[in-house]
Short mmCIF file of C-alpha atoms (C1' of nucleotides) in Angstrom, two decimals:
data_model
loop_
_atom_site.label_atom_id
_atom_site.label_comp_id
_atom_site.label_asym_id
_atom_site.label_seq_id
_atom_site.Cartn_x
_atom_site.Cartn_y
_atom_site.Cartn_z
CA MET X 26 -102.10 -173.95 12.07
CA SER X 27 -99.84 -172.97 14.90
CA GLU X 28 -100.88 -170.94 17.92
CA VAL X 29 -97.39 -170.34 19.18
CA SER X 30 -96.74 -167.92 22.01
CA LEU X 31 -94.42 -164.97 21.60
CA GLU X 32 -92.27 -166.28 24.47
CA THR X 33 -91.68 -169.50 22.59
CA ILE X 34 -90.57 -167.61 19.50
CA VAL X 35 -88.32 -165.25 21.48
CA SER X 36 -86.73 -168.19 23.27
CA LEU X 37 -86.19 -170.14 20.06
CA ALA X 38 -84.81 -167.05 18.36
CA LYS X 39 -82.22 -166.56 21.06
CA ARG X 40 -81.42 -170.21 21.65
CA ARG X 41 -80.82 -170.97 18.00
CA GLY X 42 -79.11 -167.79 16.93
CA PHE X 43 -81.85 -165.97 15.04
CA VAL X 44 -82.34 -162.81 17.09
CA PHE X 45 -80.53 -161.44 20.14
CA PRO X 46 -81.25 -158.35 22.24
CA SER X 47 -78.81 -155.71 21.06
CA SER X 48 -75.81 -155.14 23.31
CA ASP X 49 -77.09 -158.02 25.44
CA ILE X 50 -74.17 -158.05 27.88
CA TYR X 51 -74.95 -154.46 28.82
CA GLY X 52 -78.60 -155.21 29.45
CA GLY X 53 -79.85 -154.47 25.96
CA LEU X 54 -81.37 -151.31 24.54
CA ALA X 55 -85.10 -150.95 24.07
CA GLY X 56 -86.19 -151.05 20.47
CA PHE X 57 -83.03 -152.53 19.02
CA TYR X 58 -82.18 -156.10 18.15
CA ASP X 59 -79.23 -157.95 16.68
CA TYR X 60 -79.60 -160.79 14.21
CA GLY X 61 -77.52 -163.89 14.90
CA PRO X 62 -75.98 -166.26 12.37
CA TYR X 63 -79.19 -168.02 11.28
CA GLY X 64 -81.27 -164.86 11.58
CA THR X 65 -78.90 -162.92 9.39
CA GLN X 66 -79.16 -165.59 6.72
CA LEU X 67 -82.95 -165.76 6.99
CA ALA X 68 -83.24 -161.97 6.70
CA LYS X 69 -80.94 -161.99 3.68
CA ASN X 70 -83.00 -164.72 2.04
CA ILE X 71 -86.16 -162.70 2.61
CA ARG X 72 -84.57 -159.60 1.10
CA ASP X 73 -83.27 -161.58 -1.87
CA LEU X 74 -86.68 -163.11 -2.53
CA TRP X 75 -88.40 -159.74 -2.34
CA TRP X 76 -85.78 -158.13 -4.58
CA GLN X 77 -86.22 -160.90 -7.13
CA HIS X 78 -89.99 -160.47 -7.24
CA PHE X 79 -90.09 -156.69 -7.08
CA VAL X 80 -87.03 -155.76 -9.12
CA GLU X 81 -85.11 -158.45 -10.94
CA LYS X 82 -88.11 -160.15 -12.52
CA VAL X 83 -90.01 -156.96 -13.29
CA PRO X 84 -88.75 -155.07 -16.31
CA ASN X 85 -90.12 -151.68 -15.33
CA ILE X 86 -89.13 -151.58 -11.68
CA HIS X 87 -85.67 -150.24 -10.92
CA GLY X 88 -83.50 -150.57 -7.83
CA LEU X 89 -82.12 -147.81 -5.69
CA ASP X 90 -79.94 -147.62 -2.62
CA SER X 91 -79.87 -144.16 -1.16
CA ALA X 92 -78.19 -142.60 1.86
CA ILE X 93 -79.73 -142.89 5.29
CA ILE X 94 -78.98 -139.23 5.90
CA GLN X 95 -80.42 -136.79 3.41
CA ASN X 96 -80.73 -133.05 3.18
CA PRO X 97 -83.06 -132.09 6.08
CA LYS X 98 -85.16 -130.08 3.64
CA LEU X 99 -86.44 -133.38 2.31
CA TRP X 100 -88.14 -134.15 5.62
CA GLU X 101 -89.57 -130.68 5.92
CA ALA X 102 -91.18 -131.02 2.51
CA SER X 103 -92.46 -134.51 3.20
CA GLY X 104 -94.27 -133.35 6.31
CA HIS X 105 -92.17 -135.43 8.67
CA VAL X 106 -90.58 -132.60 10.58
CA ALA X 107 -94.03 -131.27 11.39
CA GLY X 108 -95.66 -134.66 11.64
CA PHE X 109 -93.00 -135.96 13.96
CA ASN X 110 -93.48 -133.01 16.26
CA ASP X 111 -96.85 -134.05 17.61
CA PRO X 112 -97.85 -131.88 20.53
CA LEU X 113 -98.81 -134.15 23.42
CA VAL X 114 -100.27 -133.58 26.86
CA ASP X 115 -100.79 -135.90 29.81
CA CYS X 116 -103.85 -135.85 32.04
CA LYS X 117 -102.57 -135.41 35.56
CA ASN X 118 -105.70 -137.01 36.94
CA CYS X 119 -105.71 -140.31 35.05
CA GLN X 120 -102.22 -140.23 33.41
CA ALA X 121 -103.67 -140.66 29.95
CA ARG X 122 -101.75 -139.03 27.10
CA HIS X 123 -103.47 -137.16 24.32
CA ARG X 124 -102.65 -135.24 21.19
CA ALA X 125 -103.07 -131.59 22.15
CA ASP X 126 -104.03 -130.59 18.63
CA HIS X 127 -106.70 -133.28 18.50
CA LEU X 128 -108.16 -132.12 21.81
CA ALA X 129 -108.13 -128.55 20.62
CA GLY X 130 -109.70 -129.51 17.33
CA VAL X 131 -107.19 -127.49 15.34
CA ASP X 132 -104.19 -128.25 13.18
CA SER X 133 -101.43 -126.40 15.00
CA THR X 134 -98.05 -126.94 16.57
CA ASP X 135 -98.11 -123.70 18.57
CA LEU X 136 -97.76 -125.06 22.09
CA LYS X 137 -98.89 -121.95 23.95
CA LYS X 138 -101.93 -121.57 21.76
CA LEU X 139 -102.80 -125.22 22.30
CA ASP X 140 -102.42 -124.93 26.07
CA GLU X 141 -104.88 -122.07 25.96
CA LEU X 142 -107.35 -123.91 23.75
CA ILE X 143 -107.52 -127.10 25.79
CA LYS X 144 -107.48 -125.45 29.20
CA ASP X 145 -111.15 -126.12 29.86
CA LYS X 146 -111.61 -129.24 27.77
CA PRO X 147 -112.44 -132.49 29.52
CA CYS X 148 -110.03 -135.42 29.40
CA PRO X 149 -111.51 -137.96 26.95
CA LYS X 150 -110.65 -140.74 29.35
CA CYS X 151 -111.64 -139.57 32.82
CA GLY X 152 -113.71 -136.50 31.97
CA GLN X 153 -111.84 -134.21 34.39
CA LYS X 154 -111.21 -130.67 33.22
CA GLY X 155 -108.11 -128.55 33.67
CA HIS X 156 -105.73 -131.35 34.57
CA PHE X 157 -103.53 -131.34 31.50
CA THR X 158 -99.77 -130.88 31.62
CA GLU X 159 -98.25 -128.30 29.31
CA ALA X 160 -98.08 -129.47 25.73
CA ARG X 161 -94.77 -131.04 24.72
CA THR X 162 -93.48 -132.38 21.45
CA TYR X 163 -91.95 -135.75 20.97
CA ASN X 164 -89.92 -135.72 17.82
CA MET X 165 -90.01 -139.20 16.41
CA MET X 166 -87.14 -138.60 14.02
CA MET X 167 -83.67 -139.55 15.20
CA LYS X 168 -81.42 -136.55 15.12
CA THR X 169 -77.75 -136.35 14.39
CA TYR X 170 -75.22 -133.76 13.33
CA VAL X 171 -73.33 -133.54 10.09
CA GLY X 172 -69.99 -131.89 10.55
CA PRO X 173 -67.92 -131.33 13.67
CA VAL X 174 -70.13 -128.78 15.40
CA GLU X 175 -73.32 -129.78 17.14
CA ASP X 176 -75.62 -126.88 16.50
CA ASN X 177 -78.88 -126.21 14.71
CA GLU X 178 -77.07 -125.42 11.48
CA ASN X 179 -75.74 -128.95 11.31
CA VAL X 180 -78.83 -130.89 12.36
CA ALA X 181 -79.73 -133.84 10.19
CA TYR X 182 -82.13 -136.74 10.58
CA LEU X 183 -81.82 -140.45 10.16
CA ARG X 184 -84.49 -141.24 7.60
CA PRO X 185 -87.81 -142.29 9.13
CA GLU X 186 -88.73 -144.14 5.93
CA THR X 187 -87.00 -145.10 2.72
CA ALA X 188 -89.66 -143.58 0.48
CA GLY X 189 -88.43 -140.00 0.72
CA SER X 190 -85.25 -140.49 -1.23
CA ILE X 191 -87.10 -142.47 -3.88
CA PHE X 192 -89.05 -139.32 -4.68
CA THR X 193 -85.97 -137.12 -4.75
CA ASN X 194 -84.36 -139.58 -7.16
CA PHE X 195 -87.46 -139.87 -9.32
CA GLU X 196 -86.14 -137.72 -12.14
CA LEU X 197 -82.61 -139.18 -12.11
CA VAL X 198 -83.88 -142.73 -12.23
CA ARG X 199 -86.37 -141.94 -14.97
CA GLU X 200 -83.70 -140.28 -17.04
CA THR X 201 -81.00 -142.91 -16.62
CA THR X 202 -83.33 -145.83 -17.29
CA ARG X 203 -85.41 -143.96 -19.93
CA ALA X 204 -88.42 -145.37 -18.07
CA LYS X 205 -91.93 -144.57 -19.21
CA ILE X 206 -94.89 -144.40 -16.92
CA PRO X 207 -95.93 -146.67 -15.34
CA PHE X 208 -92.67 -147.60 -13.68
CA GLY X 209 -91.44 -148.26 -10.19
CA ILE X 210 -88.45 -147.62 -7.95
CA ALA X 211 -87.63 -150.09 -5.21
CA GLN X 212 -85.35 -149.86 -2.25
CA ILE X 213 -84.38 -151.97 0.74
CA GLY X 214 -82.83 -150.15 3.65
CA LYS X 215 -82.73 -149.12 7.25
CA ALA X 216 -85.00 -146.46 8.71
CA PHE X 217 -85.17 -145.07 12.23
CA ARG X 218 -87.99 -143.87 14.45
CA ASN X 219 -87.87 -142.81 18.07
CA GLU X 220 -90.91 -144.88 18.95
CA ILE X 221 -92.41 -143.94 22.30
CA SER X 222 -92.81 -147.55 23.23
CA PRO X 223 -91.16 -150.24 21.15
CA ARG X 224 -93.16 -153.43 21.59
CA ASP X 225 -93.73 -157.02 20.73
CA PHE X 226 -90.16 -158.24 20.17
CA ILE X 227 -89.01 -157.27 16.68
CA PHE X 228 -92.46 -156.09 15.60
CA ARG X 229 -92.04 -152.45 16.58
CA THR X 230 -88.44 -151.34 16.83
CA ARG X 231 -86.59 -148.05 16.69
CA GLU X 232 -84.30 -149.26 13.94
CA LEU X 233 -86.13 -151.03 11.18
CA GLU X 234 -85.44 -152.25 7.71
CA GLN X 235 -87.96 -151.49 5.02
CA MET X 236 -88.59 -153.02 1.64
CA GLU X 237 -90.41 -150.37 -0.30
CA MET X 238 -91.52 -149.92 -3.86
CA GLN X 239 -93.07 -146.76 -5.20
CA TYR X 240 -94.93 -147.23 -8.46
CA PHE X 241 -95.49 -144.10 -10.54
CA VAL X 242 -98.69 -144.11 -12.54
CA ASP X 243 -100.95 -141.96 -14.63
CA PRO X 244 -103.55 -140.48 -12.24
CA LYS X 245 -106.37 -141.71 -14.43
CA ASN X 246 -105.31 -145.31 -13.76
CA GLU X 247 -104.92 -144.92 -10.00
CA THR X 248 -107.63 -147.35 -8.95
CA GLU X 249 -106.63 -150.10 -11.31
CA GLU X 250 -102.93 -149.77 -10.49
CA TYR X 251 -103.66 -149.64 -6.79
CA GLU X 252 -105.71 -152.82 -6.91
CA ASN X 253 -103.03 -154.56 -8.96
CA LEU X 254 -100.36 -153.66 -6.44
CA ARG X 255 -102.50 -154.89 -3.56
CA LYS X 256 -102.88 -158.24 -5.30
CA PHE X 257 -99.18 -158.37 -6.08
CA ASN X 258 -98.29 -157.85 -2.43
CA TRP X 259 -100.80 -160.44 -1.27
CA ASN X 260 -99.54 -162.99 -3.75
CA PHE X 261 -96.00 -162.48 -2.58
CA CYS X 262 -97.06 -163.41 0.94
CA ILE X 263 -98.89 -166.51 -0.21
CA GLU X 264 -96.80 -167.79 -3.09
CA ALA X 265 -93.28 -166.54 -2.52
CA MET X 266 -93.20 -166.57 1.27
CA GLY X 267 -95.53 -169.55 1.49
CA PHE X 268 -97.66 -168.11 4.29
CA ASP X 269 -100.82 -169.86 5.36
CA GLU X 270 -103.69 -167.79 3.98
CA ALA X 271 -105.55 -168.25 7.26
CA ASN X 272 -102.85 -166.15 8.95
CA LEU X 273 -103.51 -163.16 6.69
CA GLN X 274 -106.29 -160.64 6.35
CA TRP X 275 -106.93 -157.25 4.78
CA HIS X 276 -107.48 -154.16 6.83
CA GLU X 277 -108.70 -151.05 5.07
CA HIS X 278 -107.74 -147.79 6.71
CA THR X 279 -110.58 -145.49 7.56
CA GLU X 280 -110.15 -141.83 6.79
CA ASP X 281 -109.06 -141.19 10.38
CA GLU X 282 -106.41 -143.86 10.27
CA ARG X 283 -104.85 -142.72 7.04
CA ALA X 284 -101.62 -140.77 6.94
CA HIS X 285 -101.67 -137.21 5.69
CA TYR X 286 -100.48 -138.24 2.26
CA ALA X 287 -102.75 -141.22 1.62
CA ARG X 288 -105.87 -141.30 -0.53
CA ALA X 289 -106.37 -144.98 0.17
CA ALA X 290 -104.58 -147.46 2.36
CA HIS X 291 -104.91 -151.19 2.89
CA ASP X 292 -102.78 -153.25 5.25
CA ILE X 293 -102.14 -156.91 4.99
CA GLN X 294 -102.39 -158.03 8.58
CA PHE X 295 -100.69 -161.13 9.88
CA LYS X 296 -101.89 -163.22 12.77
CA PHE X 297 -99.07 -162.64 15.22
CA PRO X 298 -99.20 -164.14 18.74
CA PHE X 299 -100.33 -160.68 19.91
CA GLY X 300 -103.14 -160.50 17.38
CA PHE X 301 -103.71 -159.58 13.75
CA LYS X 302 -101.31 -156.68 13.17
CA GLU X 303 -99.98 -154.74 10.21
CA LEU X 304 -97.49 -156.61 8.11
CA TRP X 305 -97.56 -154.86 4.76
CA GLY X 306 -98.97 -151.53 3.66
CA THR X 307 -100.31 -150.58 0.27
CA HIS X 308 -100.98 -146.86 -0.10
CA ASN X 309 -102.22 -144.55 -2.76
CA ARG X 310 -100.05 -141.52 -2.03
CA SER X 311 -101.51 -139.56 -4.93
CA ASP X 312 -99.28 -136.73 -6.22
CA PHE X 313 -98.59 -135.58 -2.66
CA ASP X 314 -94.88 -136.38 -2.61
CA LEU X 315 -93.80 -135.34 -6.08
CA THR X 316 -95.77 -132.12 -5.80
CA ALA X 317 -94.39 -131.32 -2.35
CA HIS X 318 -90.79 -132.02 -3.33
CA GLY X 319 -91.26 -130.20 -6.61
CA LYS X 320 -92.43 -127.10 -4.80
CA ALA X 321 -89.91 -127.22 -1.97
CA SER X 322 -86.91 -127.85 -4.22
CA GLY X 323 -88.01 -125.61 -7.02
CA LYS X 324 -87.48 -128.46 -9.46
CA GLU X 325 -90.79 -129.58 -10.87
CA LEU X 326 -91.25 -133.32 -10.77
CA ASN X 327 -93.51 -133.71 -13.75
CA TYR X 328 -93.74 -136.43 -16.29
CA PHE X 329 -94.03 -135.62 -19.96
CA ASP X 330 -96.13 -138.17 -21.76
CA PRO X 331 -94.67 -138.44 -25.30
CA GLU X 332 -97.90 -139.85 -26.74
CA THR X 333 -100.33 -137.26 -25.53
CA GLU X 334 -97.59 -134.61 -25.41
CA LYS X 335 -98.89 -133.47 -22.06
CA SER X 336 -97.22 -133.14 -18.67
CA TYR X 337 -98.64 -134.29 -15.40
CA VAL X 338 -97.54 -135.16 -11.87
CA PRO X 339 -97.68 -138.94 -11.55
CA PHE X 340 -99.53 -140.64 -8.72
CA VAL X 341 -97.59 -142.91 -6.42
CA MET X 342 -98.75 -146.37 -5.45
CA GLU X 343 -96.67 -147.53 -2.52
CA SER X 344 -95.82 -151.00 -1.31
CA SER X 345 -94.12 -151.07 2.06
CA VAL X 346 -93.13 -153.95 4.30
CA GLY X 347 -90.65 -154.30 7.15
CA VAL X 348 -88.00 -156.99 7.04
CA GLY X 349 -88.29 -157.55 10.81
CA ARG X 350 -92.04 -157.97 10.64
CA ILE X 351 -92.07 -160.40 7.77
CA PHE X 352 -89.15 -162.23 9.42
CA LEU X 353 -91.21 -162.62 12.60
CA ALA X 354 -94.23 -163.65 10.53
CA ALA X 355 -92.12 -166.31 8.81
CA LEU X 356 -91.10 -167.80 12.16
CA VAL X 357 -94.64 -167.73 13.53
CA ASP X 358 -96.16 -169.09 10.33
CA SER X 359 -93.76 -172.01 10.11
CA TYR X 360 -93.36 -172.98 13.77
CA ALA X 361 -94.83 -176.36 14.57
CA GLU X 362 -94.72 -178.82 17.41
CA GLU X 363 -95.66 -182.43 16.94
CA ASP X 364 -95.49 -185.73 18.78
CA VAL X 365 -93.01 -188.24 17.47
CA GLU X 366 -93.14 -191.48 19.43
CA GLY X 367 -94.09 -189.64 22.59
CA GLU X 368 -91.39 -186.99 22.20
CA LYS X 369 -92.02 -183.39 21.25
CA ARG X 370 -90.55 -182.39 17.93
CA VAL X 371 -90.13 -178.72 17.09
CA VAL X 372 -89.90 -178.01 13.39
CA LEU X 373 -89.85 -174.84 11.33
CA ARG X 374 -91.79 -175.73 8.21
CA ILE X 375 -90.36 -172.73 6.47
CA ASN X 376 -90.22 -172.18 2.74
CA PRO X 377 -87.04 -174.05 1.65
CA LYS X 378 -85.91 -170.96 -0.25
CA LEU X 379 -85.83 -169.04 3.02
CA ALA X 380 -84.25 -171.69 5.21
CA PRO X 381 -80.93 -170.51 6.67
CA VAL X 382 -79.43 -173.93 5.91
CA ASN X 383 -80.51 -175.98 2.88
CA VAL X 384 -78.74 -179.22 3.64
CA ALA X 385 -77.10 -180.80 6.67
CA ILE X 386 -74.41 -183.39 6.11
CA LEU X 387 -74.35 -185.90 8.95
CA PRO X 388 -72.17 -188.95 9.49
CA LEU X 389 -74.25 -191.59 11.27
CA MET X 390 -71.58 -191.70 13.94
CA LYS X 391 -68.49 -189.78 14.80
CA LYS X 392 -66.21 -192.49 13.40
CA PRO X 393 -63.20 -191.35 11.38
CA GLU X 394 -64.20 -193.37 8.31
CA LEU X 395 -67.76 -191.99 8.30
CA ALA X 396 -66.75 -188.46 9.25
CA GLY X 397 -64.08 -188.43 6.58
CA LYS X 398 -66.52 -189.52 3.91
CA ALA X 399 -69.13 -187.02 5.09
CA LYS X 400 -66.62 -184.18 4.96
CA GLU X 401 -65.69 -185.20 1.43
CA ILE X 402 -69.34 -184.98 0.42
CA TYR X 403 -69.64 -181.63 2.19
CA THR X 404 -66.73 -180.22 0.22
CA MET X 405 -67.99 -181.68 -3.04
CA LEU X 406 -71.49 -180.17 -2.62
CA ASN X 407 -70.12 -176.89 -1.40
CA GLN X 408 -68.08 -176.52 -4.57
CA SER X 409 -70.60 -177.83 -7.07
CA THR X 410 -73.83 -176.19 -5.84
CA ASN X 411 -75.11 -172.91 -4.40
CA LEU X 412 -76.67 -174.70 -1.47
CA ARG X 413 -76.03 -173.53 2.06
CA ILE X 414 -74.63 -176.60 3.74
CA GLU X 415 -73.78 -177.42 7.32
CA TYR X 416 -71.73 -180.30 8.67
CA ASP X 417 -72.50 -181.74 12.10
CA GLU X 418 -71.03 -184.80 13.81
CA THR X 419 -71.74 -184.24 17.50
CA GLY X 420 -74.47 -186.12 19.35
CA SER X 421 -76.69 -188.93 18.19
CA ILE X 422 -78.12 -188.91 14.71
CA GLY X 423 -81.64 -188.34 16.03
CA LYS X 424 -80.52 -185.32 18.02
CA ARG X 425 -78.88 -183.82 14.97
CA TYR X 426 -82.04 -184.29 12.88
CA ARG X 427 -84.00 -182.40 15.55
CA ARG X 428 -81.44 -179.62 15.68
CA GLN X 429 -81.84 -179.08 11.97
CA ASP X 430 -85.64 -179.33 12.24
CA GLU X 431 -85.63 -176.46 14.70
CA ILE X 432 -83.87 -174.13 12.29
CA GLY X 433 -85.92 -175.34 9.33
CA THR X 434 -83.29 -177.20 7.31
CA PRO X 435 -85.28 -178.99 4.59
CA LYS X 436 -82.90 -181.88 3.90
CA ALA X 437 -80.36 -183.92 5.79
CA VAL X 438 -77.85 -186.22 4.11
CA THR X 439 -76.68 -189.11 6.24
CA VAL X 440 -73.50 -191.06 5.63
CA ASP X 441 -73.57 -194.61 7.03
CA PHE X 442 -71.51 -197.78 6.72
CA ASP X 443 -73.29 -198.80 3.52
CA THR X 444 -72.10 -195.53 2.02
CA LEU X 445 -68.54 -196.79 2.25
CA GLU X 446 -69.48 -199.92 0.29
CA ASN X 447 -72.05 -198.62 -2.20
CA ASP X 448 -71.35 -194.89 -2.62
CA ASP X 449 -74.88 -193.96 -1.68
CA VAL X 450 -76.43 -191.95 1.15
CA THR X 451 -79.85 -191.28 2.61
CA ILE X 452 -81.68 -188.00 2.19
CA ARG X 453 -84.02 -187.31 5.06
CA ASP X 454 -86.93 -184.92 4.61
CA ARG X 455 -87.67 -182.28 7.27
CA ASP X 456 -91.46 -182.39 6.96
CA THR X 457 -92.18 -186.06 6.42
CA MET X 458 -89.06 -187.46 8.12
CA GLU X 459 -88.97 -189.95 5.29
CA GLN X 460 -85.71 -191.16 3.86
CA LYS X 461 -84.58 -192.20 0.47
CA ARG X 462 -81.39 -193.74 -0.77
CA VAL X 463 -79.46 -191.79 -3.40
CA LYS X 464 -76.16 -192.33 -5.21
CA ILE X 465 -73.56 -189.74 -4.25
CA THR X 466 -73.14 -188.91 -7.93
CA ASP X 467 -76.81 -187.90 -8.10
CA LEU X 468 -76.77 -185.97 -4.84
CA ALA X 469 -76.13 -182.47 -6.19
CA LYS X 470 -78.89 -182.78 -8.74
CA GLU X 471 -81.30 -184.38 -6.31
CA LEU X 472 -80.83 -181.66 -3.66
CA SER X 473 -80.89 -178.74 -6.07
CA ASN X 474 -84.24 -179.90 -7.44
CA ASP X 475 -85.79 -179.69 -4.03
CA SER X 476 -84.56 -176.30 -2.93
"C1'" G N 9 -94.83 -142.25 28.34
"C1'" C N 10 -98.52 -144.14 32.42
"C1'" G N 11 -100.14 -148.56 35.30
"C1'" G N 12 -99.26 -153.85 36.57
"C1'" G N 13 -96.01 -158.18 36.60
"C1'" A N 14 -91.22 -160.21 35.89
"C1'" U N 15 -85.65 -160.58 35.80
"C1'" U N 16 -81.21 -166.83 38.99
"C1'" C N 17 -76.25 -171.17 33.98
"C1'" G N 18 -77.71 -170.87 26.49
"C1'" U N 19 -83.08 -172.22 27.58
"C1'" A N 20 -86.97 -173.56 31.27
"C1'" U N 21 -87.60 -173.63 36.38
"C1'" A N 22 -86.25 -174.29 42.02
"C1'" U N 23 -84.28 -172.96 46.80
"C1'" C N 24 -82.29 -169.89 50.63
"C1'" G N 25 -80.82 -163.36 55.03
"C1'" G N 26 -74.74 -167.45 55.97
"C1'" C N 27 -74.22 -170.27 48.97
"C1'" U N 28 -69.76 -174.63 48.07
"C1'" A N 29 -76.76 -171.66 44.62
"C1'" A N 30 -80.16 -176.96 42.83
"C1'" U N 31 -82.85 -179.66 38.78
"C1'" A N 32 -84.10 -180.56 33.75
"C1'" U N 33 -82.68 -179.62 29.09
"C1'" A N 34 -79.00 -177.69 25.95
"C1'" U N 35 -73.50 -177.45 25.03
"C1'" C N 36 -68.48 -179.90 24.99
"C1'" A N 37 -65.37 -184.50 25.65
"C1'" G N 38 -65.51 -189.81 26.11
"C1'" U N 39 -67.86 -195.12 25.97
"C1'" U N 40 -71.42 -197.85 22.99
"C1'" U N 41 -71.27 -199.94 14.20
"C1'" U N 42 -76.25 -195.83 17.13
"C1'" C N 43 -81.31 -193.63 11.50
"C1'" C N 44 -85.23 -189.83 14.60
"C1'" A N 45 -83.66 -185.43 21.23
"C1'" A N 46 -81.39 -193.56 23.96
"C1'" A N 47 -78.07 -194.77 28.03
"C1'" C N 48 -73.71 -194.17 30.93
"C1'" U N 49 -69.15 -191.28 32.60
"C1'" G N 50 -67.00 -186.60 33.00
"C1'" A N 51 -66.49 -181.12 32.08
"C1'" G N 52 -67.71 -176.01 31.54
"C1'" G N 53 -71.73 -172.54 32.50
"C1'" A N 54 -75.90 -168.09 36.50
"C1'" G N 55 -78.93 -164.46 40.72
"C1'" A N 56 -79.45 -157.55 35.04
"C1'" C N 57 -77.00 -152.93 36.91
"C1'" C N 58 -76.20 -149.17 40.95
"C1'" A N 59 -77.03 -147.88 45.83
"C1'" G N 60 -79.04 -148.72 50.85
"C1'" U N 61 -80.31 -151.81 55.33
"C1'" U N 62 -77.37 -155.75 57.73
"C1'" C N 63 -71.99 -158.84 61.17
"C1'" G N 64 -73.43 -160.93 56.45
"C1'" A N 65 -77.85 -159.66 50.60
"C1'" C N 66 -79.13 -163.78 45.08
"C1'" U N 67 -82.90 -163.29 48.98
"C1'" C N 68 -85.22 -157.18 52.20
"C1'" U N 69 -85.69 -151.69 50.48
"C1'" G N 70 -84.93 -147.78 46.74
"C1'" G N 71 -83.36 -146.34 41.92
"C1'" U N 72 -81.95 -147.62 36.84
"C1'" A N 73 -82.20 -150.98 32.70
"C1'" U N 74 -84.55 -154.78 29.97
"C1'" C N 75 -88.75 -158.01 28.86
"C1'" C N 76 -94.05 -159.27 29.12
"C1'" C N 77 -99.35 -157.58 29.80
"C1'" G N 78 -103.01 -153.42 29.63
"C1'" C N 79 -103.62 -148.06 28.18
"C1'" A N 80 -101.83 -144.28 25.13
"C1'" C N 81 -98.87 -143.50 20.67
"C1'" C N 82 -97.88 -145.50 15.60
"C1'" A N 83 -96.36 -139.39 11.60
#
RNA sequence: GCGGGAUUCGUAUAUCGGCUAAUAUAUCAGUUUUCCAAACUGAGGAGACCAGUUCGACUCUGGUAUCCCGCACCA
């Protein structure tokens, strides 16, 4: 198991075109990152794999792709407008920052009232009384304006999570798919949060991409459905992503940790270089969302059960994971260094399905006869398979193997002088470095089997 | 947001108040019929940004930005 440092991952990510600081030439922008050529492909492969497992292969889960900007009423009903307006104070003595409403012991956003209530309270950190700044709010939702005039009438928010619009589309999806409970709605998309302090590379960013699935169930089955979803999420990490089980653990939220909507919450934590941290959340959101949106919109979001002929508000079991986080986990999980004849070899032992490049085509040397043959094979495979193939002729053959190792390419095909005589090539394996000789006519089949 | 540290070729490091900024590696071109980062030759590539001090600043000072570490935050 690897104990790779974050610096090593950041350096590799930049050096090999996985992740760049956003607007790098201007000095970057905190909380935002750009994905380079290999990173873009890796992220796409992760999304595709998730979509396959959560939508395409599941008959009663349906896909959705909703707008990033929604009617602001949605976020009022969901509790985000209030929740993202946490009143905060700083202790002028020790600089610690606290939630004013927590200090006051009340649930309020009235800043003046809170100032009054906490006036004589001690700072939880240093114990000093009467040193708090005035309460301020830090709205964590990104604001924008819809229409040409920037005023309060036109305020809108970039969604802070993808879940909201799944609830607003609940009835339309149910109707168009004729779905019966239990069923799910899944979505992959960007969300935005004005995090106070983005941290740990791409772990906590201000622009994030979520893969979420909300599963609507009969309240009487909540526990069973919740447990099933937890297992499903865990299995995806182990079986589909191929993560080392030793890098994963469960964390159950205590009542204090839980969000306002959650009846139960379990995180899958991954062993990042900065510790075990949340990778994937499973939440029992109860009927909180459908009830809230039903009330606020005036359109009841009930489900009529045709068997019992009764209506009820379904419970929501939520599965939520960030693309950036699972991307980072994939790099950390697969990064390995080993000694090969006294030299250090860096290899990403990543799930072949996720690898940005499946196959590298390499002429043994940059000779016209070898390069020509290799390019022929490249074209042939490109046309006859769905493999992602890369051609490389610069540098020694050993150097090119190591280049591909570093980006996790599972197979390399090498064209040598025997190829010209016998129409066969070697396939070199990323993990074992072993080679086998294969006829060019069998190449497509041979490579497709492995990927 | 608070406190601490850092910022020099793509990456990792060095040096210096006068810089023509060094080394390794990486990259590119070439030589070598070369299967695990070989060697050799050559090429391109840098002091985050903005001010100040100074005859002169990559070097000193201040601010800003970004990254890392701790704290807080994570609805």
